[in-house]
Short mmCIF file of C-alpha atoms and ligand atoms in Angstrom, two decimals:
data_model
loop_
_atom_site.label_atom_id
_atom_site.label_comp_id
_atom_site.label_asym_id
_atom_site.label_seq_id
_atom_site.Cartn_x
_atom_site.Cartn_y
_atom_site.Cartn_z
CA UNK A 1 -2.60 21.31 10.82
CA UNK A 2 -4.59 18.53 12.50
CA UNK A 3 -4.20 16.01 9.66
CA UNK A 4 -1.21 14.02 8.47
CA UNK A 5 -1.59 11.66 5.52
CA UNK A 6 0.99 8.98 4.75
CA UNK A 7 0.98 7.87 1.11
CA UNK A 8 2.92 5.34 -0.95
CA UNK A 9 4.52 7.14 -3.90
CA UNK A 10 5.18 4.05 -6.04
CA UNK A 11 3.50 0.62 -6.35
CA UNK A 12 3.10 -0.10 -2.64
CA UNK A 13 5.41 -1.64 -0.02
CA UNK A 14 7.39 1.56 0.30
CA UNK A 15 7.57 1.25 4.10
CA UNK A 16 4.39 3.15 4.99
CA UNK A 17 3.79 0.93 8.03
CA UNK A 18 7.15 1.84 9.51
CA UNK A 19 6.43 5.56 9.15
CA UNK A 20 2.86 5.36 10.43
CA UNK A 21 4.17 3.58 13.54
CA UNK A 22 6.92 6.17 13.98
CA UNK A 23 4.66 9.19 13.50
CA UNK A 24 1.79 7.72 15.53
CA UNK A 25 3.64 8.58 18.74
CA UNK A 26 2.68 12.24 18.20
CA UNK A 27 -0.89 11.48 17.10
CA UNK A 28 -4.18 10.81 18.85
CA UNK A 29 -5.99 8.78 16.18
CA UNK A 30 -4.73 6.66 13.25
CA UNK A 31 -7.16 5.89 10.42
CA UNK A 32 -7.06 3.37 7.55
CA UNK A 33 -9.45 4.66 4.89
CA UNK A 34 -9.12 2.49 1.74
CA UNK A 35 -8.05 -0.94 0.54
CA UNK A 36 -8.35 -4.08 2.61
CA UNK A 37 -6.15 -7.00 3.48
CA UNK A 38 -4.39 -6.76 0.15
CA UNK A 39 -2.18 -4.43 2.20
CA UNK A 40 0.69 -5.78 4.25
CA UNK A 41 2.35 -3.23 6.54
CA UNK A 42 5.39 -4.28 8.54
CA UNK A 43 6.53 -2.59 11.71
CA UNK A 44 9.71 -3.53 13.57
CA UNK A 45 10.20 -2.37 17.14
CA UNK A 46 12.96 -3.68 19.43
CA UNK A 47 13.62 -6.65 17.16
CA UNK A 48 9.95 -7.65 17.18
CA UNK A 49 8.20 -7.74 13.82
CA UNK A 50 4.49 -7.01 13.38
CA UNK A 51 2.61 -7.48 10.13
CA UNK A 52 -0.71 -5.72 9.69
CA UNK A 53 -3.17 -6.25 6.88
CA UNK A 54 -6.12 -4.37 8.31
CA UNK A 55 -5.35 -2.87 11.69
CA UNK A 56 -3.77 0.58 11.36
CA UNK A 57 -0.07 0.47 12.20
CA UNK A 58 -0.63 3.02 15.01
CA UNK A 59 -2.08 0.21 17.12
CA UNK A 60 1.34 -0.67 18.64
CA UNK A 61 1.69 2.87 19.98
CA UNK A 62 -1.60 2.28 21.83
CA UNK A 63 -3.49 4.94 19.85
CA UNK A 64 -7.17 5.00 18.93
CA UNK A 65 -7.24 3.22 15.56
CA UNK A 66 -10.10 3.49 13.11
CA UNK A 67 -11.18 1.62 9.98
CA UNK A 68 -13.18 4.12 7.94
CA UNK A 69 -16.10 3.41 5.64
CA UNK A 70 -13.84 3.04 2.58
CA UNK A 71 -11.96 0.02 3.90
CA UNK A 72 -13.19 -3.40 2.72
CA UNK A 73 -12.98 -5.80 5.64
CA UNK A 74 -12.53 -9.54 5.75
CA UNK A 75 -13.82 -10.19 9.28
CA UNK A 76 -11.87 -13.44 9.64
CA UNK A 77 -8.58 -11.65 8.95
CA UNK A 78 -9.42 -8.78 11.26
CA UNK A 79 -10.35 -11.11 14.13
CA UNK A 80 -7.09 -13.00 13.66
CA UNK A 81 -5.09 -9.76 13.91
CA UNK A 82 -6.97 -8.63 16.98
CA UNK A 83 -6.45 -12.01 18.70
CA UNK A 84 -2.73 -12.08 17.86
CA UNK A 85 -2.19 -8.64 19.40
CA UNK A 86 -4.31 -9.41 22.45
CA UNK A 87 -2.20 -12.51 23.05
CA UNK A 88 0.80 -10.21 23.15
CA UNK A 89 -1.05 -8.13 25.79
CA UNK A 90 -1.65 -5.10 23.61
CA UNK A 91 -4.67 -2.97 24.38
CA UNK A 92 -6.70 -2.48 21.21
CA UNK A 93 -8.68 0.72 21.02
CA UNK A 94 -10.35 0.02 17.67
CA UNK A 95 -13.33 1.59 15.92
CA UNK A 96 -14.87 0.24 12.71
CA UNK A 97 -17.23 2.32 10.62
CA UNK A 98 -20.61 0.65 10.51
CA UNK A 99 -20.80 1.48 6.78
CA UNK A 100 -17.65 -0.49 5.85
CA UNK A 101 -18.24 -3.30 3.33
CA UNK A 102 -17.53 -6.91 4.17
CA UNK A 103 -15.38 -9.18 2.01
CA UNK A 104 -17.53 -12.28 1.66
CA UNK A 105 -16.31 -15.77 0.66
CA UNK A 106 -17.73 -15.42 -2.86
CA UNK A 107 -15.63 -12.28 -3.39
CA UNK A 108 -12.44 -14.25 -2.78
CA UNK A 109 -13.61 -17.06 -5.07
CA UNK A 110 -14.51 -14.60 -7.83
CA UNK A 111 -11.18 -12.80 -7.53
CA UNK A 112 -9.31 -16.10 -7.92
CA UNK A 113 -11.59 -17.38 -10.69
CA UNK A 114 -11.16 -14.23 -12.76
CA UNK A 115 -7.39 -14.29 -12.42
CA UNK A 116 -7.41 -17.93 -13.49
CA UNK A 117 -9.60 -17.23 -16.49
CA UNK A 118 -7.79 -14.07 -17.65
CA UNK A 119 -5.33 -14.21 -20.51
CA UNK A 120 -3.47 -11.27 -18.94
CA UNK A 121 -3.99 -11.61 -15.17
CA UNK A 122 -3.51 -8.54 -13.00
CA UNK A 123 -1.61 -10.54 -10.41
CA UNK A 124 -4.02 -9.58 -7.63
CA UNK A 125 -3.46 -10.58 -4.02
CA UNK A 126 -6.48 -12.91 -4.33
CA UNK A 127 -8.13 -11.39 -1.29
CA UNK A 128 -11.44 -10.52 -2.96
CA UNK A 129 -10.75 -6.78 -3.06
CA UNK A 130 -12.05 -5.97 -6.56
CA UNK A 131 -15.27 -8.05 -6.34
CA UNK A 132 -16.04 -6.48 -2.97
CA UNK A 133 -15.59 -2.91 -4.22
CA UNK A 134 -17.61 -3.81 -7.33
CA UNK A 135 -20.46 -4.89 -5.10
CA UNK A 136 -20.14 -1.75 -3.01
CA UNK A 137 -20.60 0.58 -5.99
CA UNK A 138 -23.07 -1.87 -7.52
CA UNK A 139 -25.17 -1.52 -4.34
CA UNK A 140 -24.98 -5.26 -3.71
CA UNK A 141 -22.59 -5.01 -0.78
CA UNK A 142 -22.92 -6.37 2.74
CA UNK A 143 -22.00 -3.71 5.31
CA UNK A 144 -21.21 -4.12 8.99
CA UNK A 145 -24.71 -2.82 9.64
CA UNK A 146 -26.04 -5.94 7.87
CA UNK A 147 -23.49 -8.27 9.44
CA UNK A 148 -24.53 -7.59 13.02
CA UNK A 149 -28.19 -8.47 12.45
CA UNK A 150 -28.85 -12.04 11.21
CA UNK A 151 -32.30 -11.09 9.87
CA UNK A 152 -30.91 -8.21 7.83
CA UNK A 153 -27.99 -10.35 6.69
CA UNK A 154 -30.40 -13.01 5.49
CA UNK A 155 -32.48 -10.40 3.61
CA UNK A 156 -29.34 -9.07 1.87
CA UNK A 157 -27.94 -12.48 1.03
CA UNK A 158 -31.22 -13.88 -0.24
CA UNK A 159 -30.88 -11.36 -3.07
CA UNK A 160 -27.10 -11.49 -3.52
CA UNK A 161 -26.27 -15.19 -3.06
CA UNK A 162 -28.11 -16.71 -6.07
CA UNK A 163 -26.42 -14.26 -8.43
CA UNK A 164 -22.94 -15.07 -7.06
CA UNK A 165 -23.56 -18.79 -7.20
CA UNK A 166 -24.71 -18.60 -10.82
CA UNK A 167 -21.78 -16.36 -11.76
CA UNK A 168 -19.20 -18.67 -10.20
CA UNK A 169 -20.69 -21.89 -11.48
CA UNK A 170 -22.03 -20.90 -14.91
CA UNK A 171 -19.43 -18.36 -16.03
CA UNK A 172 -16.28 -19.55 -14.26
CA UNK A 173 -17.05 -23.20 -13.73
CA UNK A 174 -16.11 -22.92 -10.06
CA UNK A 175 -18.06 -24.25 -7.09
CA UNK A 176 -19.48 -22.07 -4.34
CA UNK A 177 -19.41 -24.80 -1.73
CA UNK A 178 -20.99 -22.97 1.19
CA UNK A 179 -24.75 -22.68 1.16
CA UNK A 180 -26.45 -19.35 1.83
CA UNK A 181 -27.43 -20.61 5.30
CA UNK A 182 -23.86 -21.67 6.12
CA UNK A 183 -22.53 -18.25 5.16
CA UNK A 184 -25.19 -16.49 7.22
CA UNK A 185 -24.49 -18.54 10.30
CA UNK A 186 -20.68 -18.28 10.00
CA UNK A 187 -20.66 -14.56 9.28
CA UNK A 188 -23.22 -13.75 11.99
CA UNK A 189 -20.71 -15.09 14.50
CA UNK A 190 -18.04 -12.71 13.13
CA UNK A 191 -20.57 -9.88 13.31
CA UNK A 192 -21.26 -10.70 16.92
CA UNK A 193 -17.56 -10.76 17.80
CA UNK A 194 -16.82 -7.45 16.07
CA UNK A 195 -19.99 -5.61 17.14
CA UNK A 196 -18.21 -4.12 20.16
CA UNK A 197 -15.90 -2.10 17.86
CA UNK A 198 -18.53 -0.50 15.64
CA UNK A 199 -18.68 3.25 15.46
CA UNK A 200 -19.46 6.09 13.08
CA UNK A 201 -15.95 7.10 12.02
CA UNK A 202 -17.17 10.17 10.13
CA UNK A 203 -18.98 11.47 13.22
CA UNK A 204 -16.19 10.49 15.60
CA UNK A 205 -13.60 12.40 13.56
CA UNK A 206 -15.85 15.48 13.41
CA UNK A 207 -16.40 15.36 17.15
CA UNK A 208 -12.66 15.07 17.77
CA UNK A 209 -11.53 17.71 15.34
CA UNK A 210 -9.02 19.08 17.88
CA UNK A 211 -7.21 15.78 17.91
CA UNK A 212 -4.16 15.00 15.83
CA UNK A 213 -5.30 12.57 13.17
CA UNK A 214 -3.07 10.46 10.95
CA UNK A 215 -4.37 8.76 7.83
CA UNK A 216 -2.50 5.60 6.84
CA UNK A 217 -2.60 5.05 3.09
CA UNK A 218 -2.47 1.55 1.70
CA UNK A 219 -1.03 0.45 -1.66
CA UNK A 220 0.66 3.21 -3.65
CA UNK A 221 -0.10 6.09 -6.02
CA UNK A 222 0.49 4.03 -9.16
CA UNK A 223 -2.01 1.41 -7.99
CA UNK A 224 -4.76 4.10 -7.81
CA UNK A 225 -7.79 2.86 -9.72
CA UNK A 226 -7.92 5.99 -11.88
CA UNK A 227 -4.47 7.56 -11.79
CA UNK A 228 -2.30 4.44 -11.57
CA UNK A 229 -1.07 2.20 -14.37
CA UNK A 230 -4.61 1.18 -15.32
CA UNK A 231 -5.73 -1.60 -15.64
CA UNK A 232 -2.83 -2.97 -13.55
CA UNK A 233 -4.06 -1.27 -10.40
CA UNK A 234 -6.05 -2.01 -7.27
CA UNK A 235 -9.75 -1.15 -6.92
CA UNK A 236 -9.63 1.93 -4.68
CA UNK A 237 -8.28 5.46 -4.90
CA UNK A 238 -4.93 5.46 -3.18
CA UNK A 239 -4.16 9.17 -3.54
CA UNK A 240 -4.27 11.53 -0.56
CA UNK A 241 -7.49 13.41 -1.36
CA UNK A 242 -9.44 10.18 -0.97
CA UNK A 243 -8.74 10.09 2.77
CA UNK A 244 -11.35 12.76 3.35
CA UNK A 245 -14.00 11.17 1.13
CA UNK A 246 -13.65 7.71 2.70
CA UNK A 247 -13.52 9.03 6.23
CA UNK A 248 -16.54 11.26 5.60
CA UNK A 249 -15.05 14.61 6.66
CA UNK A 250 -14.42 17.88 4.80
CA UNK A 251 -10.99 18.16 3.21
CA UNK A 252 -8.42 20.34 4.94
CA UNK A 253 -4.90 21.45 4.28
CA UNK A 254 -2.74 18.67 5.68
CA UNK A 255 0.78 17.46 6.07
CA UNK A 256 1.07 14.91 3.27
CA UNK A 257 4.06 12.62 3.51
CA UNK A 258 5.08 10.68 0.40
CA UNK A 259 6.94 7.50 1.28
CA UNK A 260 9.37 6.46 -1.44
CA UNK A 261 11.74 3.54 -1.53
CA UNK A 262 15.27 4.54 -2.53
CA UNK A 263 14.68 2.23 -5.54
CA UNK A 264 11.44 0.82 -6.99
CA UNK A 265 9.53 -2.42 -6.51
CA UNK A 266 6.30 -3.83 -7.85
CA UNK A 267 4.31 -7.02 -7.12
CA UNK A 268 1.95 -8.32 -9.79
CA UNK A 269 1.75 -7.49 -13.48
CA UNK A 270 1.98 -4.20 -15.33
CA UNK A 271 4.55 -1.86 -16.79
CA UNK A 272 7.71 -1.08 -14.81
CA UNK A 273 10.05 1.10 -16.79
CA UNK A 274 13.11 0.91 -14.56
CA UNK A 275 12.79 -2.80 -13.77
CA UNK A 276 16.13 -4.57 -13.45
CA UNK A 277 15.45 -7.88 -15.11
CA UNK A 278 16.93 -9.63 -18.10
CA UNK A 279 13.63 -9.14 -19.97
CA UNK A 280 13.60 -5.40 -19.54
CA UNK A 281 17.15 -4.97 -20.79
CA UNK A 282 16.37 -3.77 -24.31
CA UNK A 283 14.53 -0.74 -22.92
CA UNK A 284 17.57 0.72 -21.18
CA UNK A 285 19.92 2.91 -23.17
CA UNK A 286 22.77 1.59 -21.11
CA UNK A 287 25.47 -0.64 -22.55
CA UNK A 288 25.84 -3.11 -19.67
CA UNK A 289 24.65 -6.60 -20.46
CA UNK A 290 21.23 -7.97 -19.57
CA UNK A 291 22.67 -10.52 -17.17
CA UNK A 292 24.23 -7.72 -15.17
CA UNK A 293 20.88 -5.93 -15.12
CA UNK A 294 19.20 -9.00 -13.66
CA UNK A 295 22.01 -9.41 -11.15
CA UNK A 296 21.43 -5.93 -9.75
CA UNK A 297 17.68 -6.65 -9.56
CA UNK A 298 18.46 -9.85 -7.64
CA UNK A 299 20.86 -7.97 -5.40
CA UNK A 300 18.15 -5.46 -4.44
CA UNK A 301 15.63 -8.26 -3.84
CA UNK A 302 18.05 -10.09 -1.60
CA UNK A 303 19.39 -7.08 0.30
CA UNK A 304 15.93 -5.57 0.69
CA UNK A 305 14.14 -8.90 1.46
CA UNK A 306 11.75 -7.95 -1.32
CA UNK A 307 9.06 -10.59 -0.93
CA UNK A 308 5.39 -9.62 -0.52
CA UNK A 309 4.11 -9.29 3.06
CA UNK A 310 0.68 -10.53 2.01
CA UNK A 311 1.37 -13.19 -0.60
CA UNK A 312 5.11 -13.92 -0.23
CA UNK A 313 5.62 -13.31 -3.97
CA UNK A 314 9.06 -12.04 -5.02
CA UNK A 315 8.81 -8.33 -5.73
CA UNK A 316 10.07 -7.03 -9.06
CA UNK A 317 12.94 -4.61 -8.41
CA UNK A 318 14.39 -1.68 -10.31
CA UNK A 319 16.04 1.74 -10.11
CA UNK A 320 14.36 4.80 -8.60
CA UNK A 321 12.08 6.58 -11.07
CA UNK A 322 11.92 10.34 -10.60
CA UNK A 323 9.31 10.73 -13.36
CA UNK A 324 7.03 8.64 -11.12
CA UNK A 325 7.92 10.62 -7.98
CA UNK A 326 7.19 13.90 -9.71
CA UNK A 327 3.82 12.64 -10.97
CA UNK A 328 3.05 11.26 -7.54
CA UNK A 329 3.80 14.66 -6.04
CA UNK A 330 1.51 16.33 -8.56
CA UNK A 331 -1.34 13.94 -7.72
CA UNK A 332 -0.96 13.99 -3.93
CA UNK A 333 0.53 17.40 -3.12
CA UNK A 334 3.30 16.08 -0.86
CA UNK A 335 4.62 18.48 1.75
CA UNK A 336 7.43 16.11 2.75
CA UNK A 337 9.16 13.00 1.47
CA UNK A 338 10.31 9.99 3.47
CA UNK A 339 12.98 7.93 1.68
CA UNK A 340 13.18 4.34 2.86
CA UNK A 341 15.58 1.44 2.48
CA UNK A 342 18.56 3.61 1.59
CA UNK A 343 20.70 0.93 3.27
CA UNK A 344 19.67 -1.57 0.58
CA UNK A 345 21.60 0.37 -2.09
CA UNK A 346 24.78 0.09 -0.02
CA UNK A 347 27.56 -1.82 -1.79
CA UNK A 348 26.66 -0.94 -5.38
CA UNK A 349 29.46 0.73 -7.37
CA UNK A 350 27.07 3.09 -9.05
CA UNK A 351 23.39 3.93 -8.74
CA UNK A 352 21.13 4.90 -11.59
CA UNK A 353 18.13 7.18 -11.33
CA UNK A 354 15.55 7.57 -14.05
CA UNK A 355 15.07 11.29 -14.62
CA UNK A 356 12.55 11.26 -17.49
CA UNK A 357 11.10 9.12 -20.28
CA UNK A 358 11.50 8.94 -24.02
CA UNK A 359 8.31 8.13 -25.93
CA UNK A 360 8.93 6.86 -29.45
CA UNK A 361 12.42 8.29 -29.15
CA UNK A 362 11.32 11.78 -28.10
CA UNK A 363 11.40 13.33 -24.60
CA UNK A 364 8.01 13.08 -22.90
CA UNK A 365 6.75 16.11 -21.01
CA UNK A 366 3.83 14.70 -19.03
CA UNK A 367 3.50 11.32 -17.34
CA UNK A 368 1.59 8.80 -19.53
CA UNK A 369 -1.98 8.38 -18.29
CA UNK A 370 -2.27 4.72 -19.27
CA UNK A 371 -0.31 1.46 -18.97
CA UNK A 372 -0.29 1.00 -22.76
CA UNK A 373 1.48 4.33 -23.29
CA UNK A 374 3.78 3.79 -20.34
CA UNK A 375 4.89 0.45 -21.74
CA UNK A 376 6.19 2.25 -24.83
CA UNK A 377 8.44 4.56 -22.80
CA UNK A 378 12.16 4.16 -22.29
CA UNK A 379 14.00 5.55 -19.26
CA UNK A 380 16.65 8.28 -19.38
CA UNK A 381 19.15 7.60 -16.61
CA UNK A 382 21.54 9.70 -14.55
CA UNK A 383 24.34 7.70 -12.95
CA UNK A 384 25.49 8.61 -9.48
CA UNK A 385 28.38 7.14 -7.44
CA UNK A 386 27.56 4.33 -5.02
CA UNK A 387 28.19 4.27 -1.27
CA UNK A 388 28.75 1.87 1.60
CA UNK A 389 26.74 1.99 4.79
CA UNK A 390 28.56 0.01 7.46
CA UNK A 391 26.74 -1.27 10.59
CA UNK A 392 28.73 1.37 12.51
CA UNK A 393 27.47 4.20 10.28
CA UNK A 394 23.91 2.88 10.58
CA UNK A 395 24.20 2.73 14.34
CA UNK A 396 25.46 6.33 14.47
CA UNK A 397 22.93 7.44 11.85
CA UNK A 398 25.72 8.95 9.76
CA UNK A 399 25.53 8.91 5.99
CA UNK A 400 28.54 8.91 3.64
CA UNK A 401 28.79 11.92 1.33
CA UNK A 402 27.71 9.92 -1.76
CA UNK A 403 24.52 8.82 0.01
CA UNK A 404 23.75 12.43 0.94
CA UNK A 405 24.44 13.43 -2.67
CA UNK A 406 21.90 10.81 -3.81
CA UNK A 407 19.28 12.24 -1.45
CA UNK A 408 20.03 15.82 -2.53
CA UNK A 409 19.61 14.79 -6.15
CA UNK A 410 16.16 13.31 -5.43
CA UNK A 411 15.07 16.28 -3.36
CA UNK A 412 16.18 18.84 -5.96
CA UNK A 413 14.45 17.01 -8.82
CA UNK A 414 11.18 16.31 -7.04
CA UNK A 415 11.09 19.73 -5.37
CA UNK A 416 9.82 18.44 -2.00
CA UNK A 417 11.93 18.39 1.18
CA UNK A 418 13.13 15.00 2.36
CA UNK A 419 12.30 15.15 6.07
CA UNK A 420 12.88 11.48 6.89
CA UNK A 421 15.39 8.89 5.76
CA UNK A 422 15.09 5.26 6.78
CA UNK A 423 18.23 3.12 6.95
CA UNK A 424 16.80 -0.06 8.46
CA UNK A 425 13.47 -1.66 9.34
CA UNK A 426 13.63 -0.72 13.05
CA UNK A 427 11.60 2.25 14.24
CA UNK A 428 14.82 3.80 15.56
CA UNK A 429 16.74 3.42 12.29
CA UNK A 430 15.45 6.70 10.97
CA UNK A 431 17.19 10.02 10.36
CA UNK A 432 15.17 13.23 10.68
CA UNK A 433 15.98 16.26 8.54
CA UNK A 434 13.75 19.01 9.86
CA UNK A 435 14.66 21.40 7.05
CA UNK A 436 15.24 18.82 4.36
CA UNK A 437 18.59 17.34 3.36
CA UNK A 438 21.19 20.12 3.22
P1 GDP B 1 4.28 -0.95 3.37
O1 GDP B 1 3.28 -1.84 2.73
O2 GDP B 1 4.47 0.33 2.62
O3 GDP B 1 4.01 -0.70 4.83
O4 GDP B 1 5.68 -1.72 3.29
P2 GDP B 1 5.93 -3.27 3.63
O5 GDP B 1 5.90 -3.42 5.10
O6 GDP B 1 5.08 -4.14 2.82
O7 GDP B 1 7.39 -3.46 3.04
C1 GDP B 1 8.48 -2.71 3.52
C2 GDP B 1 9.51 -3.70 4.11
O8 GDP B 1 10.76 -3.05 4.27
C3 GDP B 1 9.15 -4.20 5.50
O9 GDP B 1 9.59 -5.51 5.67
C4 GDP B 1 9.87 -3.23 6.42
O10 GDP B 1 10.19 -3.81 7.69
C5 GDP B 1 11.14 -3.01 5.65
N1 GDP B 1 11.76 -1.68 5.82
C6 GDP B 1 11.18 -0.48 6.03
N2 GDP B 1 12.10 0.50 6.01
C7 GDP B 1 13.30 -0.11 5.82
C8 GDP B 1 14.64 0.38 5.67
O11 GDP B 1 14.90 1.59 5.72
N3 GDP B 1 15.61 -0.54 5.43
C9 GDP B 1 15.35 -1.88 5.36
N4 GDP B 1 16.36 -2.69 5.10
N5 GDP B 1 14.09 -2.38 5.47
C10 GDP B 1 13.11 -1.49 5.68
P1 IMO B 2 0.61 -2.23 0.66
O1 IMO B 2 -0.39 -1.42 1.42
C1 IMO B 2 1.94 -3.89 -3.16
C2 IMO B 2 -1.20 -4.98 -6.02
C3 IMO B 2 -1.31 -6.46 -6.36
C4 IMO B 2 -1.80 -6.38 -7.79
C5 IMO B 2 -2.72 -5.18 -7.76
C6 IMO B 2 -4.21 -5.54 -7.64
O2 IMO B 2 1.27 -3.30 1.44
O3 IMO B 2 1.58 -1.32 -0.03
P2 IMO B 2 -5.66 -6.37 -5.56
O4 IMO B 2 -5.51 -7.61 -4.73
O5 IMO B 2 -5.55 -5.11 -4.79
O6 IMO B 2 -6.86 -6.41 -6.45
O7 IMO B 2 -4.38 -6.45 -6.55
O8 IMO B 2 -2.33 -4.39 -6.66
N1 IMO B 2 -1.27 -4.64 -4.58
C7 IMO B 2 -0.20 -4.32 -3.84
N2 IMO B 2 1.12 -4.29 -4.16
N3 IMO B 2 1.53 -3.52 -1.92
C8 IMO B 2 0.22 -3.51 -1.61
O9 IMO B 2 -0.26 -3.00 -0.46
C9 IMO B 2 -0.72 -3.96 -2.58
N4 IMO B 2 -2.06 -4.13 -2.59
C10 IMO B 2 -2.38 -4.53 -3.84
O10 IMO B 2 -0.06 -7.11 -6.26
O11 IMO B 2 -0.72 -6.08 -8.65
MG1 MG B 3 3.16 -3.82 1.99
#
């Protein structure tokens, strides 16, 4: 199987970056294929922390890294990442698909203006992702092909700019301070600096079909624009099948690894059935008080350093949701699971796992297809005994029996082997289970 696809099973930040870095050692090419710098992927190697928003996490392993046509690219952010790595003496073997769309300054302004004007904001990362994808499908986008030629860029922007200016100023009462000419001259410089990396990713992948290719998913399954908790989603398809569409190659049977946190987090708005907050208390059928609920949520946030890599926002925290993992498996076709941040649960007396939902008091068979329906669900929990992972156990990569029992429970319910378990942010803090957890 030449392809491996790494996918977030929840609402993002599952630890995909860590696994892409780990798996990249055995790969030839690592490809990002959707999303943009709304992503924040953290890799920790030998106590050094790297945060990537656009560059595929395989870059530290010195692999060929590609940004496929489906990625929306803020050239300023990309140049900053390239410079930071070059300063650390890394060799960057990067290819950018010439078809990829550029995030322009008006996209960022529109993203922020819409959030400000909305009565129910999505809680976006404010990086211009949605307006850029809108322009792509609306055929008003600026691609790298346009960016590298000032004449073509001018021709594109002469049509696009007046509309954006009017939209910002007349609808949202916001100023687009840069003139068309200023944008053209600033962005032509970026085009010039990035020109050296341009390639045809679709063609390159076809011509290297004997290579081992790893696709690095961004965001998570429940942020998929169609199959996530719509409308509280991102603006691209995050599920595995999209890797082939965005890279421009025929689909093939692949190893598809679902990365799942041992609990659940979410940044931004939208339903979160197992959230451990005082507000969400009345949804749980449990008798513990709401303050205790919030305390466990705070405990997970603190232990897991659950603050967004991109925006620094505190992440909402809650118990693991197996109904979500099962739906994620149905949508992506996982062949393996990677469970991350198991160490974060250490120290809790008991651990709850949501096994299914009740909808209007009755068991629900299929996962709700919409945020409105999901909001009306209540979790059914199974309680499992807690465990303690001491630094010594982590160092020896040994798990206490109750931790193994927790993993077995997940594996049995989801029906996919857990091949990897992460017990710390370091690349080396990973346990491999070739045949699943026994
Ligand atoms: P991604 O967006 O899916 O790549 O995930 P992020 O990088 O945004 O968030 C995951 C965070 O958890 C990062 O800070 C990682 O360094 C960290 N991390 C990954 N795996 C583990 C783990 O097993 N234990 C702990 N404590 N931290 C982890
Ligand atoms: P990684 O790849 C977590 C969330 C935002 C918001 C929604 C829409 O690090 O897992 P957008 O800016 O995309 O229009 O915001 O999606 N979101 C993420 N949450 N991890 C991410 O990426 C995310 N990318 C977007 O918080 O709720
Ligand atoms: Mg992240």
